[in-house]
Phi, psi and omega in degrees: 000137182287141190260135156272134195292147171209129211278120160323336196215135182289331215260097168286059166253330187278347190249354169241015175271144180286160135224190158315305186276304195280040170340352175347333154306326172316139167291356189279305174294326175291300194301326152313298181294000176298303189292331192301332174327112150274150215316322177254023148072031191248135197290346162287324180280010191240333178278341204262319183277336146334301198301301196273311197285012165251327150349288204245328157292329182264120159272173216255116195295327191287313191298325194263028182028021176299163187276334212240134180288133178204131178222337176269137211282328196280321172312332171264191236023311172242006153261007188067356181226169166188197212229132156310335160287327188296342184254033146263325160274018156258345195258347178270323189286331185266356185255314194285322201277359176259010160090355166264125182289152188209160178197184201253136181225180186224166169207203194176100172258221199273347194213154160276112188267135171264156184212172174293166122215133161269158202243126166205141194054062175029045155226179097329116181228139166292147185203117187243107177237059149323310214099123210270057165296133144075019212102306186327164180195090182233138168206170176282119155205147186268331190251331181241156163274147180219067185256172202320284207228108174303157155318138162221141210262340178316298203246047153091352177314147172227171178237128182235082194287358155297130173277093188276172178263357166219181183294162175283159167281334174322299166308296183279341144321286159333312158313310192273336182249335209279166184242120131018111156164178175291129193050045178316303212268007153316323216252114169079024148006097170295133176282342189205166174329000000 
């Protein structure tokens, strides 16, 4: 069964704030979002071209075997990689600077993975733009989830249907300490919350 997403915090405001990581202010992130605007200004095409150009545009460090840690949302932008959490704060920073609230949900596979959720037509939908790399099948839908990898609860997996308005801290400490090199993200993964 699927969890229904629930935002930790009432105030949808909290889910459109810049910070250090979620950077949106940047100029690098305001000018992405320029191209990404489609012709009629409508806020699911603009969450869906968000969505597919960090998907698909960003590699995945694990799927490109990169050296490099990336965690501020403009740092995955312009270096083009992350970590499935690091591409999560960009994709919550290209959705908050078009005024759609976004936030962090996690879910604990063999590791703990981060994914989205946006808020449009006055619901909350999970959106995972990992990348459909390596297994992964993650695509934008408002209405059935279509994320990387279900869960399987068989082999102790969980789902963590809360929507937070910033990264876990587990996540950004890990993201903040770990060192640069091959197969980096091999070493101290976080498993759970």
């Amino acid at each position: 069964m699927i969890p229904v997403p629930s935002p930790t915090s009432d105030r949808l405001s909290d889910y459109l704030a810049a910070d250090a990581v979620v950077d949106h202010e940047h100029p690098l992130i305001r000018a992405r979002v320029d191209t990404l605007r489609p012709a009629n200004d409508d806020a699911v095409e603009r969450a869906e071209a968000a969505f597919r150009f960090v998907r698909d545009e960003i590699e995945h460090v694990i799927d490109a075997e990169d050296p490099r840690v990336t965690w501020r949302a403009s740092d995955v932008l312009r270096e083009r990689v992350g970590i499935c959490y690091a591409k999560a704060h960009l994709l919550a920073a290209l959705l908050r600077a078009q005024g759609i609230p976004a936030g962090f949900c996690y879910q604990e596979l063999s590791a703990l993975h981060g994914l989205n959720a946006v808020y449009l037509h006055g619901k909350w939908s999970r959106l995972d733009a990992r990348g459909n790399r390596t297994g992964a099948r993650a695509e934008f839908s408002l209405d059935v989830e279509r994320l990387a990898w279900p869960v399987d609860a068989e082999r102790g997996e969980r789902d963590h249907p809360q929507i937070h308005p910033a990264p876990a801290p587990v996540v950004l400490d890990f993201l903040m300490t770990t060192e640069p090199g091959p197969g980096w993200y091999e070493k101290g993964l976080p498993k759970a919350l």
